[in-house]
Coordinates of C-alpha atoms (C1' of nucleotides) in Angstrom, one line a residue:
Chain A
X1 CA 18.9 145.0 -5.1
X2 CA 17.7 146.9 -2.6
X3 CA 14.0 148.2 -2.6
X4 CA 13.8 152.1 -1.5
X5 CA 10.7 153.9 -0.9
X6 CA 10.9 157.3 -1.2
X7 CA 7.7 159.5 -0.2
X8 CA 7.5 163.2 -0.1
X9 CA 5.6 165.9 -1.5
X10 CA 7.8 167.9 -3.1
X11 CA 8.3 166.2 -6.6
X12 CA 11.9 167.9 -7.5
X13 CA 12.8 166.2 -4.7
X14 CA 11.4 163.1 -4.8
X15 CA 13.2 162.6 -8.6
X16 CA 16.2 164.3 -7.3
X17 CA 16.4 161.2 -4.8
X18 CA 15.0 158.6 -7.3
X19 CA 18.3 159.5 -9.5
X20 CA 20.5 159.6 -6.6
X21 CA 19.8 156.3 -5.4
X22 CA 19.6 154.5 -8.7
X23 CA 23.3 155.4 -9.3
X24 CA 24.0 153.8 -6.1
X25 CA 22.6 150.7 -6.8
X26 CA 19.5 150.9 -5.1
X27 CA 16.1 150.4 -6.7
X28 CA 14.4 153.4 -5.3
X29 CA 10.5 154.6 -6.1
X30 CA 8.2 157.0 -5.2
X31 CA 4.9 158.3 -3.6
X32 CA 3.8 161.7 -2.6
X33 CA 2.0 161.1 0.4
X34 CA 1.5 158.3 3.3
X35 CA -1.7 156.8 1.3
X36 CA 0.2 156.4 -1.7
X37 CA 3.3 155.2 0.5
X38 CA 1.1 152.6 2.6
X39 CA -0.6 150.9 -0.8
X40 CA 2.7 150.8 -2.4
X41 CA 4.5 148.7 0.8
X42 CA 1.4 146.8 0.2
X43 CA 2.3 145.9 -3.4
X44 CA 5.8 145.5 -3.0
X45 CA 8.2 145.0 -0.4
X46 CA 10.4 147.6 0.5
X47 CA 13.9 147.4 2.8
X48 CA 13.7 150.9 3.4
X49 CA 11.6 153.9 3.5
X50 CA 12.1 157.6 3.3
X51 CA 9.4 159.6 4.7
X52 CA 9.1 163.4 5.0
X53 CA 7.3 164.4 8.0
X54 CA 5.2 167.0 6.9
X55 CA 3.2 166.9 4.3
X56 CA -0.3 167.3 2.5
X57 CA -2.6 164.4 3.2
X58 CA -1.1 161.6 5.3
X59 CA 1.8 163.4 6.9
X60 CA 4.7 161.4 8.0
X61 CA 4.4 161.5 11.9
X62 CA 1.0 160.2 11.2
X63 CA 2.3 157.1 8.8
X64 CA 5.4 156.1 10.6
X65 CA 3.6 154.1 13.7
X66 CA 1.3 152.6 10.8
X67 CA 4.3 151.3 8.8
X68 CA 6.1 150.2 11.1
X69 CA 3.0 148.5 12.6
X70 CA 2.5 146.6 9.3
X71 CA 5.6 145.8 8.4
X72 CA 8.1 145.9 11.9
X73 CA 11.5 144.8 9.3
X74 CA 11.1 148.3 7.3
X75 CA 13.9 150.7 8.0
X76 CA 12.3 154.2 8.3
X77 CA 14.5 157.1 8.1
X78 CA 12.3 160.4 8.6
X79 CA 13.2 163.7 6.5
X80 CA 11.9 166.6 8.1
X81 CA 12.2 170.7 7.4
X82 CA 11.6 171.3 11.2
X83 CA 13.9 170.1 13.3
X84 CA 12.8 170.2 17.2
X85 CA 14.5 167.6 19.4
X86 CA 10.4 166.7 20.6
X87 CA 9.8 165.9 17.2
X88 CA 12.5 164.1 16.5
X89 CA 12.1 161.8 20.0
X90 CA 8.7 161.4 19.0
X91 CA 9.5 159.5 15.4
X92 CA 12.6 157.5 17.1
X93 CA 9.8 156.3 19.9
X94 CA 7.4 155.6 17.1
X95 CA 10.1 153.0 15.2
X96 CA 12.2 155.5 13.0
X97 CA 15.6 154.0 12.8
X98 CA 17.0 157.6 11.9
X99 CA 16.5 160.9 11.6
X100 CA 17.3 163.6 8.8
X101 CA 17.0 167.3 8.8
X102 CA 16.4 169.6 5.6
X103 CA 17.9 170.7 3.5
X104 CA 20.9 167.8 3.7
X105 CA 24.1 166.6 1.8
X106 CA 23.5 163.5 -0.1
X107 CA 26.3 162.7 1.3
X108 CA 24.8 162.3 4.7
X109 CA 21.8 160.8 3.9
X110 CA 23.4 157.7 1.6
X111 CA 25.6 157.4 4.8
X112 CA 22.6 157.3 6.9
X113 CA 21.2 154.6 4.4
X114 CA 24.1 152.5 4.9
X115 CA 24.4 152.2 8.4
X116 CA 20.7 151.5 9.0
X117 CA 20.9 148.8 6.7
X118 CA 23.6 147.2 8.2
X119 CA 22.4 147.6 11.7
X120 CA 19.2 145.5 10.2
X121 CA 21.4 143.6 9.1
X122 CA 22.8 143.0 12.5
X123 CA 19.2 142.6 14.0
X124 CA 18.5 139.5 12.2
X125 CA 21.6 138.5 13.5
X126 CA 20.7 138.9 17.0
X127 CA 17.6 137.8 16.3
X128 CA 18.8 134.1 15.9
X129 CA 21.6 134.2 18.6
X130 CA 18.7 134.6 20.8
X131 CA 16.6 131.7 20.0
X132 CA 18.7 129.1 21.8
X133 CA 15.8 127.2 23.1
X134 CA 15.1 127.0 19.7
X135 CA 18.0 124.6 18.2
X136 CA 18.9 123.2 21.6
X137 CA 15.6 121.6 20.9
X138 CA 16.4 120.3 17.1
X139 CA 19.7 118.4 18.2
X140 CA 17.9 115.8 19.4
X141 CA 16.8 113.1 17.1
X142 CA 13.8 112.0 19.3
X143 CA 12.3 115.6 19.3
X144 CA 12.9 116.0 15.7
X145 CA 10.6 112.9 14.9
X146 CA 7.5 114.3 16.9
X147 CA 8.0 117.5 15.1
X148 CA 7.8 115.1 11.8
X149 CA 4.6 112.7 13.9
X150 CA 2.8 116.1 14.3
X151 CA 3.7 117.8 11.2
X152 CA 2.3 114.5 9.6
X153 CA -0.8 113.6 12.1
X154 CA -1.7 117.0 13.1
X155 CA -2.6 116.2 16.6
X156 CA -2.3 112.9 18.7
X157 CA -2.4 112.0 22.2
X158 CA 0.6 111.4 24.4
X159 CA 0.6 107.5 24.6
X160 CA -0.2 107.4 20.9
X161 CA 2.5 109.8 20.5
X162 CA 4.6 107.6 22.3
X163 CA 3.6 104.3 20.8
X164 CA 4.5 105.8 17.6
X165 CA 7.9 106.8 18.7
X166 CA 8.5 102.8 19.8
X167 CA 9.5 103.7 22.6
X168 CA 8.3 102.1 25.9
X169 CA 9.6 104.7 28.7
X170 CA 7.3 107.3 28.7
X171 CA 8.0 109.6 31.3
X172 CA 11.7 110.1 28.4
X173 CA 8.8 111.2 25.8
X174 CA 7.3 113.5 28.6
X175 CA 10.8 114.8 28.7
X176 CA 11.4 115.3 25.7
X177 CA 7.7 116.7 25.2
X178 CA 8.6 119.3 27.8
X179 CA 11.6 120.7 26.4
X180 CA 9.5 121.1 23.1
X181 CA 6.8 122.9 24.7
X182 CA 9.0 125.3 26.4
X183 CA 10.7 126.0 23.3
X184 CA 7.3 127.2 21.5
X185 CA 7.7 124.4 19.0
X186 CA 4.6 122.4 20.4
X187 CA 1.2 123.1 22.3
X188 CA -1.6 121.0 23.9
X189 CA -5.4 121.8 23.3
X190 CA -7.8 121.8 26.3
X191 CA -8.4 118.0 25.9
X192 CA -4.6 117.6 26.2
X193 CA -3.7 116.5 22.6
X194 CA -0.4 117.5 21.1
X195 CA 0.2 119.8 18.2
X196 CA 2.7 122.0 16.4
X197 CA 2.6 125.7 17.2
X198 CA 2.9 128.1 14.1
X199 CA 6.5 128.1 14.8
X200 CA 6.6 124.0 14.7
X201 CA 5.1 124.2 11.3
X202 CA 7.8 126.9 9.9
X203 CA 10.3 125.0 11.4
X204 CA 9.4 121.4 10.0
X205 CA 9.2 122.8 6.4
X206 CA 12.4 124.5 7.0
X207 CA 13.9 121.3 7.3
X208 CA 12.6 119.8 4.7
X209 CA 14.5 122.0 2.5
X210 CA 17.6 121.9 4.2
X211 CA 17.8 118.4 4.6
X212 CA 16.5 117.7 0.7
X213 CA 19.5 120.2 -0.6
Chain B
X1 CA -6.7 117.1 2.6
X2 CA -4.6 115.8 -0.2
X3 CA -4.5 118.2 -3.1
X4 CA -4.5 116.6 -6.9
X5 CA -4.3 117.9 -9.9
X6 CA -5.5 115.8 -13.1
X7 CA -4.2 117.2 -16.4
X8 CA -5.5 115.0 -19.0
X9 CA -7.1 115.9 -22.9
X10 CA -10.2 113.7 -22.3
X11 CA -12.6 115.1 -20.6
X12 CA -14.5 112.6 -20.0
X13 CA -11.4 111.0 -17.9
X14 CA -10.7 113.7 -16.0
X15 CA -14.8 114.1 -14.7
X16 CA -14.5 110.2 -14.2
X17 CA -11.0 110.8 -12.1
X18 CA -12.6 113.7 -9.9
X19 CA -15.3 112.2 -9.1
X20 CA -13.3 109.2 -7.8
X21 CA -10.4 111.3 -6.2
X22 CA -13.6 113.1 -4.3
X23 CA -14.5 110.1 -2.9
X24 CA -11.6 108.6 -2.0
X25 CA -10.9 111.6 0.2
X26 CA -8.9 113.5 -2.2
X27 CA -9.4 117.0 -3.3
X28 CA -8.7 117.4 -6.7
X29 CA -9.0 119.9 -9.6
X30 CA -8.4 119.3 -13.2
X31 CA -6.5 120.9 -16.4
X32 CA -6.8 120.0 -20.0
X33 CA -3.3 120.4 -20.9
X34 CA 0.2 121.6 -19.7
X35 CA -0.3 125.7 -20.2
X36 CA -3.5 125.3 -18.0
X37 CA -1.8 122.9 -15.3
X38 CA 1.2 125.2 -15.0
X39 CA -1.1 128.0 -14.5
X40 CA -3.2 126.2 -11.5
X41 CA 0.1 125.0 -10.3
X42 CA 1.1 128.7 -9.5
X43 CA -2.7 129.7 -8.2
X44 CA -2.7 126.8 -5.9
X45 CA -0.1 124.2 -3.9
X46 CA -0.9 120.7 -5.2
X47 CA 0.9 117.9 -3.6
X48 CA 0.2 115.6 -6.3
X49 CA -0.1 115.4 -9.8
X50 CA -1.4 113.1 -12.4
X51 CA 0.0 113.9 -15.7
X52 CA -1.2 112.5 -19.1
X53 CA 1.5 112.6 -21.5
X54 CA 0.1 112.9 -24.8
X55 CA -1.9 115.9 -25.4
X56 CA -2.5 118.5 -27.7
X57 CA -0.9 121.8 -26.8
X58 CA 2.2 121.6 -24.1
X59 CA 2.3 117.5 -23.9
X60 CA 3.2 115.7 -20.4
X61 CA 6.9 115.3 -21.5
X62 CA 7.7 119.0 -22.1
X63 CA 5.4 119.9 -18.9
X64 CA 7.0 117.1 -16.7
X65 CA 10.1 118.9 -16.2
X66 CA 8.8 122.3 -16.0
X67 CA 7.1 121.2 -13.4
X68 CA 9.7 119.4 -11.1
X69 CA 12.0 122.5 -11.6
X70 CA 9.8 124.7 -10.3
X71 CA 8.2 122.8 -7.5
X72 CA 10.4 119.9 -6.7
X73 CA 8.3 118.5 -3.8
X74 CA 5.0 118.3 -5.9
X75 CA 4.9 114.5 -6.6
X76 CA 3.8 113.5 -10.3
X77 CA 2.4 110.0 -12.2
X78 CA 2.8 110.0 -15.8
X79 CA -0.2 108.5 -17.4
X80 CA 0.2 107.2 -21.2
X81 CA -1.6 105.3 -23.7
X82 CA 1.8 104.5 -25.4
X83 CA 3.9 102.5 -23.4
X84 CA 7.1 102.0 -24.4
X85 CA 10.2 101.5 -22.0
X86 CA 11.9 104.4 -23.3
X87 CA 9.4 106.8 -22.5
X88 CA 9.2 105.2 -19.0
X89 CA 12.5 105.5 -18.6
X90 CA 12.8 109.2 -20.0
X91 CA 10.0 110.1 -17.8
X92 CA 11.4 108.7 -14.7
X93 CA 14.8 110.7 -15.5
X94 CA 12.3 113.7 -15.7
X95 CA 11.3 113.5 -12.1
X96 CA 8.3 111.6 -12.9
X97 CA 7.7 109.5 -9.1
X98 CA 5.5 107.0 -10.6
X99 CA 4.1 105.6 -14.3
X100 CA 0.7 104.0 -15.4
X101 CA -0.5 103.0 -18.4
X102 CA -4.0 103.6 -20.0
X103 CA -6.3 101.9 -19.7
X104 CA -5.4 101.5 -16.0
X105 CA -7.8 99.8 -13.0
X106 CA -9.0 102.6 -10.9
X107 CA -7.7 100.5 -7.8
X108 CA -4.6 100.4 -10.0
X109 CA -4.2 104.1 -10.2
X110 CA -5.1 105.1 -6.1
X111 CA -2.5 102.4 -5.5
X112 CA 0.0 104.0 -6.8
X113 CA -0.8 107.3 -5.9
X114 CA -1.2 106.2 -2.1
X115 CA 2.4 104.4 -2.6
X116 CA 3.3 107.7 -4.1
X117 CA 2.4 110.2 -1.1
X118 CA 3.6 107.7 1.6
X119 CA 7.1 107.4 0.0
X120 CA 6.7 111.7 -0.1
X121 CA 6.5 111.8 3.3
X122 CA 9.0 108.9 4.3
X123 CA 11.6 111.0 2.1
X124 CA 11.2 113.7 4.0
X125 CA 11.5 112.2 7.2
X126 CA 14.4 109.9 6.6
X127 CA 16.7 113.1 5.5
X128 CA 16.0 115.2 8.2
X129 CA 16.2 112.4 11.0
X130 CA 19.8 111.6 9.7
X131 CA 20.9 115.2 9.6
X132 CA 22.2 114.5 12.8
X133 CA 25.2 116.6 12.7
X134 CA 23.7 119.2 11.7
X135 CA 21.8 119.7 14.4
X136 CA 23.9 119.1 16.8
X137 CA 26.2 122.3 15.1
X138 CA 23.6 124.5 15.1
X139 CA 22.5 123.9 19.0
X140 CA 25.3 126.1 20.0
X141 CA 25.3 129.9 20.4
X142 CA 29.5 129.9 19.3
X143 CA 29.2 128.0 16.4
X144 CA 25.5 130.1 15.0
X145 CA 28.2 132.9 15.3
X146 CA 30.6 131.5 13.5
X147 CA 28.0 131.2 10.4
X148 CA 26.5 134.4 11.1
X149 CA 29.9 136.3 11.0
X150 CA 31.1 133.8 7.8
X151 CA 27.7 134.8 5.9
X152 CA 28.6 138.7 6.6
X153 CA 32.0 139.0 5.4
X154 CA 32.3 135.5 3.1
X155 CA 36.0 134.9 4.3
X156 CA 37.8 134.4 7.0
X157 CA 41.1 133.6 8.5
X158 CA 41.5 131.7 11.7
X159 CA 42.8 134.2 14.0
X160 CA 40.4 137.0 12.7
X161 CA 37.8 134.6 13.3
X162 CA 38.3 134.3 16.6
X163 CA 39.4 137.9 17.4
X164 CA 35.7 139.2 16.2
X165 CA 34.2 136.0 18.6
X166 CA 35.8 138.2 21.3
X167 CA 36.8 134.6 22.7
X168 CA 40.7 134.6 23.7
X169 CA 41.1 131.0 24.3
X170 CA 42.0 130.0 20.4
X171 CA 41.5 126.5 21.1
X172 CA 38.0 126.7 21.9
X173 CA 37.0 128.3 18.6
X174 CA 39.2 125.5 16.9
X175 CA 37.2 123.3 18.7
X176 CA 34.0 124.7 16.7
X177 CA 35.0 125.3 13.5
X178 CA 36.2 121.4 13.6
X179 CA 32.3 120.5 14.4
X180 CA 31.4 122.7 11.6
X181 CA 33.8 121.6 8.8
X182 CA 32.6 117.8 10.4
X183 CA 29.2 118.4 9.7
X184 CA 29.9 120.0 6.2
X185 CA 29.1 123.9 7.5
X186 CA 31.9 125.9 6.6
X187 CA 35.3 124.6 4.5
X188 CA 38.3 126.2 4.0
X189 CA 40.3 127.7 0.5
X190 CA 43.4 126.6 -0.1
X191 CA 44.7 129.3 1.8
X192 CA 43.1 128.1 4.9
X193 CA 40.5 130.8 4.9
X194 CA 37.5 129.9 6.2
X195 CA 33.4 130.1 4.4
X196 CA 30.2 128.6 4.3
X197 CA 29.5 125.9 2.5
X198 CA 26.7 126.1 0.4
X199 CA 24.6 123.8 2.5
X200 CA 26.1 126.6 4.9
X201 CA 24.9 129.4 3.1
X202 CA 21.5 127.4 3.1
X203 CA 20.9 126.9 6.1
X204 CA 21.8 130.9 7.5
X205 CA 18.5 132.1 5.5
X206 CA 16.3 129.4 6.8
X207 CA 17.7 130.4 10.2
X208 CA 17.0 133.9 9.5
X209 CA 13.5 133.2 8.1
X210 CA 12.4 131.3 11.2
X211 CA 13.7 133.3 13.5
X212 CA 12.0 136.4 12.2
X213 CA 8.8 134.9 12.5
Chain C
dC1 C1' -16.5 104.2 44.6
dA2 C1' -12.7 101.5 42.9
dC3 C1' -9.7 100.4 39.0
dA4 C1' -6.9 100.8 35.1
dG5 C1' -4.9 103.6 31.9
dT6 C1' -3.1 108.2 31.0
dT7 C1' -0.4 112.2 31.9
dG8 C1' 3.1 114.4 34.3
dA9 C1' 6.7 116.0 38.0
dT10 C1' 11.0 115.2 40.4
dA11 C1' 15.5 113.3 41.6
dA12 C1' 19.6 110.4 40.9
dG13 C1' 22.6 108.3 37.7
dT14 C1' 24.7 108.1 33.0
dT15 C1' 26.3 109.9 28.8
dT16 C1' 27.5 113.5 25.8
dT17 C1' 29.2 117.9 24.9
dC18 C1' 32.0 121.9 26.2
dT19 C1' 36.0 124.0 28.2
dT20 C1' 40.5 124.3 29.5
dC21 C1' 45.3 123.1 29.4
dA22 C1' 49.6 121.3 27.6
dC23 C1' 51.9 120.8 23.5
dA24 C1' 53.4 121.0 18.5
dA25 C1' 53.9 121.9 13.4
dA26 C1' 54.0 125.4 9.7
dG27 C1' 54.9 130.0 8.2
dA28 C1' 56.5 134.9 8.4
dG29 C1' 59.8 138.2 9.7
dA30 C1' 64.0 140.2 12.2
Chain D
dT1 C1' 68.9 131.1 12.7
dC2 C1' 65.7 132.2 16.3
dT3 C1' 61.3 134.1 17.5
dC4 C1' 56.6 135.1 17.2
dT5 C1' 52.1 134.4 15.2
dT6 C1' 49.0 131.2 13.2
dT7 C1' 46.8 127.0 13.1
dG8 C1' 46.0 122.8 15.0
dT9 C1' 45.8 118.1 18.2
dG10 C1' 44.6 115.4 22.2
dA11 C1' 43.3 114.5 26.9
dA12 C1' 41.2 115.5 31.4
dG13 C1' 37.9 117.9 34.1
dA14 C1' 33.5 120.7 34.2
dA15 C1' 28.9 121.4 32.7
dA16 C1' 24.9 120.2 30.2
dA17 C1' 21.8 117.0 28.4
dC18 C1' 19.7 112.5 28.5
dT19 C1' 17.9 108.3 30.7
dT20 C1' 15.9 105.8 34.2
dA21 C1' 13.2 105.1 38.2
dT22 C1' 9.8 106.5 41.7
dC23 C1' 5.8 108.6 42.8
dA24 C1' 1.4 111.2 42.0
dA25 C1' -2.6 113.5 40.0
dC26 C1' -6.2 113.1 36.7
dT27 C1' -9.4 110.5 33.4
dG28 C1' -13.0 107.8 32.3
dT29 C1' -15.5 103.3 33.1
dG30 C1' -17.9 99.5 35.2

DNA sequence: CACAGTTGATAAGTTTTCTTCACAAAGAGA
DNA sequence: TCTCTTTGTGAAGAAAACTTATCAACTGTG
């Protein structure tokens, strides 16, 4: 179910919404201003937020940037009463994904829902297209097991690195280290010694759970 | 550090088992039956557990299950005053990784818990290092497509397949979709319609949740 | 300083993977 | 039936990845 956060000051329209979007099969709530908004996202995690521009308190133009700041997957769609095309440059710069003016059909603004969902949708998508380095890096058996070394040893040295591989070339481990490094997956301290980056850990328990399934 | 968690009635045992675990380098916490150890289970991540079985409230049995559903990589030694085989043997169905019997040598017991981690780990490792194929599939931009597009729209046929690929020579995509259906990715229906696999389906999430991160 | 072990870059050769092409069986429709 | 699309195989050349070998900079130690 998708999570919908509606926030606005005007309460008719705030339940008019709610209702609207629980027959659609969303699971929509509420909050009447961007404080309210920005400790509800902090509760709960929402796909998608509705945010009127103007308003008493927080206004919209001043929550957007700090949504989208927080939490860069949240689809924002701006609702606004004044429409200027400055206005409306200004939230798409700030991370709106679209952009409503009042009054609207809730026609519109369900098909407005819709496509910016998808076209997350289609983000993710690109997003893993893109990280080539990424599982170019993973086919190889020999890389996998010093992503599995560090995971295990959290840090170790290259020789000991490649005594633990058993393997006696080791400008192939420097190869191999190389191709790790520039894929993000692993990083050296200042005194040289090998360890998973942030990613590397992700990435190793990942694995885990794919390869125990 | 090596997180344990001791669920035993006595107290007495569980101070004496602390205090060893402490200074054997483990860090360990304790709970006096299965409600309470269920409880710090979901407060904290324990990579171990030792699990008395009877006690008053929620016994070891009942919890031993509970507790491998829920966290399958948490690793657990029954401890039991009663030793029959059958409750071995039931316990072992259970997901229980290793058995003792009170009263136990404390050598006995960090032998077996030591045995216990290192086989953890050696799991682990084994699976992923002969996930081979798997690997290899996902190293190339075509075939992440192919599970991308399959994870959007659940089914698809051949041609269809390859039309949204935007890749005219048909051979190539074959080409793919063999590797895939090789390395147990995708299948097809009877009606030759391609879809993921649920290893497939698996592995598209963990590919979206690294790659978001 | 000199030396031994560590860490790493680069280039040539080898193997694996990918692409392309030629061909064919199965099914759908005129 | 004949034709066209779909679905698929196998093999040879092109491209990428991997291995191996040569050389060099840095590290710490006696």
């Amino acid at each position: 179910m998708v999570k919908v956060l509606v926030v606005d000051d005007d309460q008719d329209l705030r339940d008019n919404l709610m209702e609207v979007l629980t027959e659609n099969g969303f699971s929509p709530d509420s909050a009447e201003n961007g404080e309210i908004a920005l400790e509800k996202l902090q509760d709960d995690t929402f796909e998608l937020v509705l945010l009127d521009s103007v308003m008493p308190g927080m206004d919209g133009l001043e929550t957007l940037p700090l949504i989208k700041r927080t939490y860069p997957k949240t689809r924002i769609i701006m609702l606004t009463a004044f429409s200027t095309v400055n206005s409306a440059v200004e939230a798409m710069r700030n991370g709106a994904d679209d952009y409503i003016t009042k009054p609207f059909k809730i026609d519109e603004l369900l098909v407005a829902i819709r496509r910016c969902l998808e076209e997350a949708k289609f983000g993710v998508c690109e997003e893993i297209l893109n990280s080539d380095d990424m599982f170019k890096c993973l086919a190889n058996a020999t890389r996998r097991k010093v992503l599995l070394l560090l995971y295990r040893e959290s840090k170790l040295r290259f020789m000991d690195l490649t005594r633990k591989l058993n393997i006696d070339d080791h400008t192939k481990v420097n190869f191999h280290l190389k191709s790790l490094k520039d894929a993000h997956l692993i990083e050296q301290d200042r005194r040289k010694n090998y360890q998973l980056s942030p990613k590397g850990k992700k990435i190793v328990s990942c694995m885990s759970s794919i390869a125990s399934s």
